[in-house]
Amino acid sequence: MLLKRVFPFFFFLVSLTVVGQDWNKKRSAVVLTYDDALNVHLDQVVPALDSVKLKGTFFLTAAAPAFTKRLLEWKKVAGNQHELANHTLFHPCDGSKPGRNFVTPDYNLATYSVRRMTDEIRMTNATLQALDGKKERTFAYPCGDTHLNGVPYLDGLKAELVAARGVQSELVPIKATNLYTLGSYMINGQTGDELIALVKKAMDTNSMIVFLFHGVGGEHSLNVSLEAHRKLLQFLKKNEKDIWTTTFLEAAKHLKANAPAAKK
Ligand SMILES: [Zn+2]
């Protein structure tokens, strides 16, 4: 009888210790994110992830043809526990910044109002909810632009978004509190070994690394080869006793549980 009472308490204490120090009882966490809703994500990335039973996060631009023309396939992806996440409706970026010749006048963030941007993000949340039935949603800033004419446009949406991915290249410590600008590594042209070296850096420092992919085997100017991507997945699978590969949403919820004050 006494044992019955003492054991749950003991496990409660152990779990408190573990939650306070670790990534789901592992040395580090890895989050694989894929931006802009590309065909190659459905055709190559999802099958590659499924073949090793790892989950990814897809930051979807809801007006992208590879999203609107393949809705049922994205629904299936969600049903397979991958994360469908918010990357706005039209992917507006600030065209007034250098090197932004690709920004069209219709979708220039510099000419948006905060209301218009907020509406886009809410509409994308609703669209994704229609597919996967979920209310918890994460966000990634198009082009990494966090401000609209000097205003941090996500401020009014924090009740509707659990976390957001930034684009600064930094590992995320377990005590991170900046849930709306979590760092990530933009991948473009790295080899499999270089991707693995980044994971090892996270393992050595008990951190989380968020990968930011666009094209995988093509379809985007920012690209990584299928071979490099496959090599990374194999390393993650082989080392899964030390590495928690999870979705951006699950990782953000874990950070929140570790640092209840996290909200910035
Ligand atoms: Zn994007």
mmCIF file of C-alpha atoms and ligand atoms in Angstrom:
data_model
loop_
_atom_site.group_PDB
_atom_site.id
_atom_site.type_symbol
_atom_site.label_atom_id
_atom_site.label_comp_id
_atom_site.label_asym_id
_atom_site.label_seq_id
_atom_site.Cartn_x
_atom_site.Cartn_y
_atom_site.Cartn_z
ATOM 1 C CA MET A 1 0.000 0.000 0.000
ATOM 2 C CA LEU A 2 2.811 2.341 0.979
ATOM 3 C CA LEU A 3 4.705 1.455 -2.199
ATOM 4 C CA LYS A 4 1.614 2.293 -4.189
ATOM 5 C CA ARG A 5 1.663 5.780 -2.714
ATOM 6 C CA VAL A 6 5.397 6.386 -2.815
ATOM 7 C CA PHE A 7 6.085 5.238 -6.370
ATOM 8 C CA PRO A 8 3.902 7.732 -8.214
ATOM 9 C CA PHE A 9 5.507 10.524 -6.190
ATOM 10 C CA PHE A 10 8.958 9.205 -7.016
ATOM 11 C CA PHE A 11 8.191 9.129 -10.729
ATOM 12 C CA PHE A 12 6.701 12.594 -10.501
ATOM 13 C CA LEU A 13 9.979 13.871 -9.044
ATOM 14 C CA VAL A 14 12.021 12.081 -11.710
ATOM 15 C CA SER A 15 9.858 13.449 -14.489
ATOM 16 C CA LEU A 16 10.205 16.972 -13.089
ATOM 17 C CA THR A 17 13.984 16.634 -13.180
ATOM 18 C CA VAL A 18 13.957 15.265 -16.703
ATOM 19 C CA VAL A 19 11.584 17.913 -18.049
ATOM 20 C CA GLY A 20 13.707 20.610 -16.487
ATOM 21 C CA GLN A 21 16.940 19.557 -18.165
ATOM 22 C CA ASP A 22 16.404 17.589 -21.298
ATOM 23 C CA TRP A 23 14.856 17.333 -24.692
ATOM 24 C CA ASN A 24 12.246 14.679 -24.076
ATOM 25 C CA LYS A 25 14.912 12.707 -22.179
ATOM 26 C CA LYS A 26 17.399 13.076 -25.049
ATOM 27 C CA ARG A 27 20.555 15.126 -25.575
ATOM 28 C CA SER A 28 19.205 17.412 -28.231
ATOM 29 C CA ALA A 29 16.240 18.160 -30.427
ATOM 30 C CA VAL A 30 16.035 18.471 -34.189
ATOM 31 C CA VAL A 31 13.201 20.127 -36.065
ATOM 32 C CA LEU A 32 12.962 19.713 -39.834
ATOM 33 C CA THR A 33 11.022 22.551 -41.477
ATOM 34 C CA TYR A 34 10.169 22.954 -45.155
ATOM 35 C CA ASP A 35 8.954 26.294 -46.512
ATOM 36 C CA ASP A 36 6.703 27.635 -49.258
ATOM 37 C CA ALA A 37 4.533 24.589 -50.121
ATOM 38 C CA LEU A 38 6.494 22.945 -52.937
ATOM 39 C CA ASN A 39 5.549 19.900 -55.003
ATOM 40 C CA VAL A 40 8.850 18.335 -54.082
ATOM 41 C CA HIS A 41 7.786 18.318 -50.431
ATOM 42 C CA LEU A 42 4.892 16.009 -51.259
ATOM 43 C CA ASP A 43 6.757 14.003 -53.899
ATOM 44 C CA GLN A 44 10.150 13.560 -52.215
ATOM 45 C CA VAL A 45 10.313 14.869 -48.648
ATOM 46 C CA VAL A 46 7.230 13.224 -47.146
ATOM 47 C CA PRO A 47 8.099 9.771 -48.553
ATOM 48 C CA ALA A 48 11.700 10.188 -47.292
ATOM 49 C CA LEU A 49 10.482 11.152 -43.803
ATOM 50 C CA ASP A 50 7.913 8.360 -43.763
ATOM 51 C CA SER A 51 10.528 5.785 -44.774
ATOM 52 C CA VAL A 52 12.385 6.444 -41.489
ATOM 53 C CA LYS A 53 9.260 7.325 -39.477
ATOM 54 C CA LEU A 54 10.329 10.905 -38.698
ATOM 55 C CA LYS A 55 7.962 13.882 -38.608
ATOM 56 C CA GLY A 56 8.459 17.229 -40.355
ATOM 57 C CA THR A 57 6.925 20.702 -40.245
ATOM 58 C CA PHE A 58 5.666 22.223 -43.482
ATOM 59 C CA PHE A 59 5.329 26.010 -43.460
ATOM 60 C CA LEU A 60 2.683 26.388 -46.119
ATOM 61 C CA THR A 61 1.897 29.409 -48.250
ATOM 62 C CA ALA A 62 -1.804 28.778 -48.673
ATOM 63 C CA ALA A 63 -2.103 30.410 -52.128
ATOM 64 C CA ALA A 64 0.805 28.413 -53.580
ATOM 65 C CA PRO A 65 -0.327 26.175 -56.483
ATOM 66 C CA ALA A 66 1.359 23.113 -54.930
ATOM 67 C CA PHE A 67 -0.974 23.663 -51.973
ATOM 68 C CA THR A 68 -4.250 24.647 -53.650
ATOM 69 C CA LYS A 69 -4.002 21.931 -56.325
ATOM 70 C CA ARG A 70 -3.041 19.155 -53.902
ATOM 71 C CA LEU A 71 -5.177 19.825 -50.832
ATOM 72 C CA LEU A 72 -6.145 16.220 -50.204
ATOM 73 C CA GLU A 73 -2.530 15.129 -50.281
ATOM 74 C CA TRP A 74 -1.643 17.752 -47.666
ATOM 75 C CA LYS A 75 -4.571 16.512 -45.596
ATOM 76 C CA LYS A 76 -3.088 13.038 -45.745
ATOM 77 C CA VAL A 77 0.299 14.416 -44.693
ATOM 78 C CA ALA A 78 -1.368 15.953 -41.618
ATOM 79 C CA GLY A 79 -3.118 12.647 -40.916
ATOM 80 C CA ASN A 80 0.320 11.067 -40.806
ATOM 81 C CA GLN A 81 1.279 13.412 -37.919
ATOM 82 C CA HIS A 82 3.436 15.812 -39.883
ATOM 83 C CA GLU A 83 2.767 19.442 -38.987
ATOM 84 C CA LEU A 84 0.961 21.817 -41.326
ATOM 85 C CA ALA A 85 2.107 25.280 -40.305
ATOM 86 C CA ASN A 86 1.362 28.868 -41.285
ATOM 87 C CA HIS A 87 3.536 30.787 -43.794
ATOM 88 C CA THR A 88 0.755 33.265 -44.705
ATOM 89 C CA LEU A 89 -1.597 33.301 -47.674
ATOM 90 C CA PHE A 90 0.498 35.197 -50.266
ATOM 91 C CA HIS A 91 4.018 35.234 -48.806
ATOM 92 C CA PRO A 92 4.436 39.030 -48.614
ATOM 93 C CA CYS A 93 8.029 40.256 -48.157
ATOM 94 C CA ASP A 94 9.416 43.746 -47.670
ATOM 95 C CA GLY A 95 10.336 44.886 -51.195
ATOM 96 C CA SER A 96 12.120 47.982 -49.907
ATOM 97 C CA LYS A 97 15.022 45.878 -48.605
ATOM 98 C CA PRO A 98 18.112 45.276 -50.765
ATOM 99 C CA GLY A 99 18.041 42.203 -53.016
ATOM 100 C CA ARG A 100 14.260 41.991 -53.042
ATOM 101 C CA ASN A 101 13.662 42.412 -56.775
ATOM 102 C CA PHE A 102 11.482 39.306 -56.696
ATOM 103 C CA VAL A 103 8.817 41.061 -54.577
ATOM 104 C CA THR A 104 5.820 42.050 -56.685
ATOM 105 C CA PRO A 105 3.860 45.277 -56.008
ATOM 106 C CA ASP A 106 0.718 43.300 -55.092
ATOM 107 C CA TYR A 107 2.441 41.440 -52.286
ATOM 108 C CA ASN A 108 4.951 43.957 -51.004
ATOM 109 C CA LEU A 109 4.901 43.905 -47.196
ATOM 110 C CA ALA A 110 6.115 47.526 -47.174
ATOM 111 C CA THR A 111 2.754 48.612 -48.621
ATOM 112 C CA TYR A 112 0.616 46.356 -46.402
ATOM 113 C CA SER A 113 -1.310 47.457 -43.316
ATOM 114 C CA VAL A 114 -0.947 45.399 -40.133
ATOM 115 C CA ARG A 115 -4.663 44.553 -40.458
ATOM 116 C CA ARG A 116 -4.162 43.133 -43.940
ATOM 117 C CA MET A 117 -1.235 41.009 -42.783
ATOM 118 C CA THR A 118 -3.159 39.841 -39.717
ATOM 119 C CA ASP A 119 -6.121 38.887 -41.925
ATOM 120 C CA GLU A 120 -3.837 36.829 -44.183
ATOM 121 C CA ILE A 121 -2.388 34.924 -41.285
ATOM 122 C CA ARG A 122 -5.811 34.293 -39.679
ATOM 123 C CA MET A 123 -7.216 33.098 -43.012
ATOM 124 C CA THR A 124 -4.300 30.695 -43.406
ATOM 125 C CA ASN A 125 -4.895 29.359 -39.896
ATOM 126 C CA ALA A 126 -8.540 28.742 -40.816
ATOM 127 C CA THR A 127 -7.560 27.020 -44.067
ATOM 128 C CA LEU A 128 -5.129 24.704 -42.288
ATOM 129 C CA GLN A 129 -7.676 23.961 -39.574
ATOM 130 C CA ALA A 130 -10.136 22.906 -42.270
ATOM 131 C CA LEU A 131 -7.567 20.318 -43.383
ATOM 132 C CA ASP A 132 -6.254 18.955 -40.098
ATOM 133 C CA GLY A 133 -8.873 19.998 -37.520
ATOM 134 C CA LYS A 134 -6.231 21.534 -35.257
ATOM 135 C CA LYS A 135 -6.307 24.850 -33.460
ATOM 136 C CA GLU A 136 -2.692 25.010 -32.292
ATOM 137 C CA ARG A 137 -0.597 26.539 -35.057
ATOM 138 C CA THR A 138 2.952 27.770 -35.542
ATOM 139 C CA PHE A 139 4.208 30.432 -37.927
ATOM 140 C CA ALA A 140 7.241 31.294 -40.059
ATOM 141 C CA TYR A 141 7.904 34.873 -41.248
ATOM 142 C CA PRO A 142 8.060 35.116 -45.060
ATOM 143 C CA CYS A 143 11.631 36.172 -45.981
ATOM 144 C CA GLY A 144 12.300 36.405 -42.253
ATOM 145 C CA ASP A 145 10.654 39.856 -42.121
ATOM 146 C CA THR A 146 9.315 40.286 -38.594
ATOM 147 C CA HIS A 147 8.309 43.936 -38.957
ATOM 148 C CA LEU A 148 5.911 45.842 -41.159
ATOM 149 C CA ASN A 149 7.077 49.465 -41.466
ATOM 150 C CA GLY A 150 8.689 49.170 -38.053
ATOM 151 C CA VAL A 151 5.763 47.372 -36.379
ATOM 152 C CA PRO A 152 6.245 43.772 -35.141
ATOM 153 C CA TYR A 153 3.163 42.513 -36.947
ATOM 154 C CA LEU A 154 2.766 39.264 -35.024
ATOM 155 C CA ASP A 155 2.146 41.019 -31.697
ATOM 156 C CA GLY A 156 -1.642 40.952 -32.072
ATOM 157 C CA LEU A 157 -1.683 37.279 -33.025
ATOM 158 C CA LYS A 158 0.190 35.648 -30.177
ATOM 159 C CA ALA A 159 -3.002 34.190 -28.711
ATOM 160 C CA GLU A 160 -3.564 32.392 -32.027
ATOM 161 C CA LEU A 161 -0.021 31.162 -32.676
ATOM 162 C CA VAL A 162 1.994 28.978 -30.312
ATOM 163 C CA ALA A 163 5.394 30.026 -31.650
ATOM 164 C CA ALA A 164 7.188 31.454 -34.671
ATOM 165 C CA ARG A 165 10.405 30.605 -36.457
ATOM 166 C CA GLY A 166 12.970 33.311 -37.075
ATOM 167 C CA VAL A 167 15.848 33.056 -39.541
ATOM 168 C CA GLN A 168 18.854 33.950 -37.372
ATOM 169 C CA SER A 169 21.362 31.083 -37.408
ATOM 170 C CA GLU A 170 21.491 30.011 -33.793
ATOM 171 C CA LEU A 171 20.996 26.882 -31.763
ATOM 172 C CA VAL A 172 18.065 27.015 -29.351
ATOM 173 C CA PRO A 173 18.842 26.423 -25.659
ATOM 174 C CA ILE A 174 16.348 24.556 -23.480
ATOM 175 C CA LYS A 175 15.709 27.733 -21.511
ATOM 176 C CA ALA A 176 14.848 29.783 -24.595
ATOM 177 C CA THR A 177 12.071 32.284 -23.946
ATOM 178 C CA ASN A 178 11.841 33.932 -27.364
ATOM 179 C CA LEU A 179 9.111 31.652 -28.676
ATOM 180 C CA TYR A 180 8.203 34.061 -31.492
ATOM 181 C CA THR A 181 11.701 34.358 -32.970
ATOM 182 C CA LEU A 182 13.211 30.894 -32.520
ATOM 183 C CA GLY A 183 16.441 30.612 -34.506
ATOM 184 C CA SER A 184 16.936 28.327 -37.502
ATOM 185 C CA TYR A 185 19.587 27.350 -40.026
ATOM 186 C CA MET A 186 18.772 28.198 -43.625
ATOM 187 C CA ILE A 187 20.021 25.362 -45.786
ATOM 188 C CA ASN A 188 21.358 25.994 -49.270
ATOM 189 C CA GLY A 189 23.815 23.660 -50.928
ATOM 190 C CA GLN A 190 25.241 21.962 -47.830
ATOM 191 C CA THR A 191 26.433 18.375 -48.076
ATOM 192 C CA GLY A 192 25.038 15.583 -45.924
ATOM 193 C CA ASP A 193 28.151 15.694 -43.747
ATOM 194 C CA GLU A 194 27.751 19.435 -43.219
ATOM 195 C CA LEU A 195 24.121 18.945 -42.152
ATOM 196 C CA ILE A 196 25.182 16.213 -39.745
ATOM 197 C CA ALA A 197 27.935 18.450 -38.327
ATOM 198 C CA LEU A 198 25.239 20.986 -37.394
ATOM 199 C CA VAL A 199 23.297 18.293 -35.527
ATOM 200 C CA LYS A 200 26.455 17.230 -33.694
ATOM 201 C CA LYS A 201 26.945 20.850 -32.600
ATOM 202 C CA ALA A 202 23.449 20.765 -31.109
ATOM 203 C CA MET A 203 24.190 17.439 -29.392
ATOM 204 C CA ASP A 204 27.440 18.753 -27.909
ATOM 205 C CA THR A 205 25.666 21.778 -26.440
ATOM 206 C CA ASN A 206 22.382 20.110 -25.393
ATOM 207 C CA SER A 207 20.548 22.412 -27.763
ATOM 208 C CA MET A 208 17.849 22.240 -30.383
ATOM 209 C CA ILE A 209 18.553 22.851 -34.046
ATOM 210 C CA VAL A 210 15.828 23.932 -36.452
ATOM 211 C CA PHE A 211 16.592 23.237 -40.118
ATOM 212 C CA LEU A 212 15.024 25.567 -42.675
ATOM 213 C CA PHE A 213 14.703 23.852 -46.039
ATOM 214 C CA HIS A 214 13.109 25.089 -49.254
ATOM 215 C CA GLY A 215 13.887 22.956 -52.298
ATOM 216 C CA VAL A 216 14.978 19.377 -51.718
ATOM 217 C CA GLY A 217 16.261 17.956 -54.991
ATOM 218 C CA GLY A 218 15.123 21.106 -56.832
ATOM 219 C CA GLU A 219 12.100 23.418 -57.344
ATOM 220 C CA HIS A 220 13.629 26.401 -55.483
ATOM 221 C CA SER A 221 16.726 28.596 -55.769
ATOM 222 C CA LEU A 222 17.524 27.676 -52.147
ATOM 223 C CA ASN A 223 18.096 23.962 -52.404
ATOM 224 C CA VAL A 224 19.664 20.879 -50.912
ATOM 225 C CA SER A 225 20.295 17.621 -52.765
ATOM 226 C CA LEU A 226 18.130 14.577 -52.160
ATOM 227 C CA GLU A 227 21.286 12.693 -51.212
ATOM 228 C CA ALA A 228 22.335 15.212 -48.528
ATOM 229 C CA HIS A 229 18.799 15.269 -47.136
ATOM 230 C CA ARG A 230 18.626 11.472 -47.081
ATOM 231 C CA LYS A 231 21.990 11.257 -45.304
ATOM 232 C CA LEU A 232 20.752 13.643 -42.602
ATOM 233 C CA LEU A 233 17.569 11.612 -42.059
ATOM 234 C CA GLN A 234 19.571 8.406 -41.772
ATOM 235 C CA PHE A 235 21.839 9.987 -39.152
ATOM 236 C CA LEU A 236 18.831 11.194 -37.162
ATOM 237 C CA LYS A 237 17.260 7.759 -37.295
ATOM 238 C CA LYS A 238 20.456 5.965 -36.338
ATOM 239 C CA ASN A 239 20.960 8.262 -33.343
ATOM 240 C CA GLU A 240 17.378 8.518 -32.163
ATOM 241 C CA LYS A 241 18.239 7.481 -28.633
ATOM 242 C CA ASP A 242 20.163 10.779 -28.327
ATOM 243 C CA ILE A 243 18.174 12.973 -30.688
ATOM 244 C CA TRP A 244 14.537 13.956 -30.395
ATOM 245 C CA THR A 245 13.376 14.707 -33.938
ATOM 246 C CA THR A 246 10.032 16.383 -33.639
ATOM 247 C CA THR A 247 7.756 19.024 -35.113
ATOM 248 C CA PHE A 248 8.171 22.751 -34.516
ATOM 249 C CA LEU A 249 4.885 22.766 -32.576
ATOM 250 C CA GLU A 250 5.891 19.959 -30.213
ATOM 251 C CA ALA A 251 9.308 21.520 -29.657
ATOM 252 C CA ALA A 252 7.741 24.912 -28.886
ATOM 253 C CA LYS A 253 5.316 23.341 -26.412
ATOM 254 C CA HIS A 254 8.238 21.601 -24.729
ATOM 255 C CA LEU A 255 10.114 24.912 -24.430
ATOM 256 C CA LYS A 256 7.008 26.542 -22.978
ATOM 257 C CA ALA A 257 6.712 23.788 -20.377
ATOM 258 C CA ASN A 258 10.354 24.326 -19.431
ATOM 259 C CA ALA A 259 10.115 28.094 -19.158
ATOM 260 C CA PRO A 260 6.540 29.047 -18.273
ATOM 261 C CA ALA A 261 7.454 32.714 -18.617
ATOM 262 C CA ALA A 262 8.316 32.167 -22.280
ATOM 263 C CA LYS A 263 6.153 34.395 -24.414
ATOM 264 C CA LYS A 264 8.197 37.135 -26.068
HETATM 265 ZN ZN ZN B 1 9.055 31.475 -47.547
#
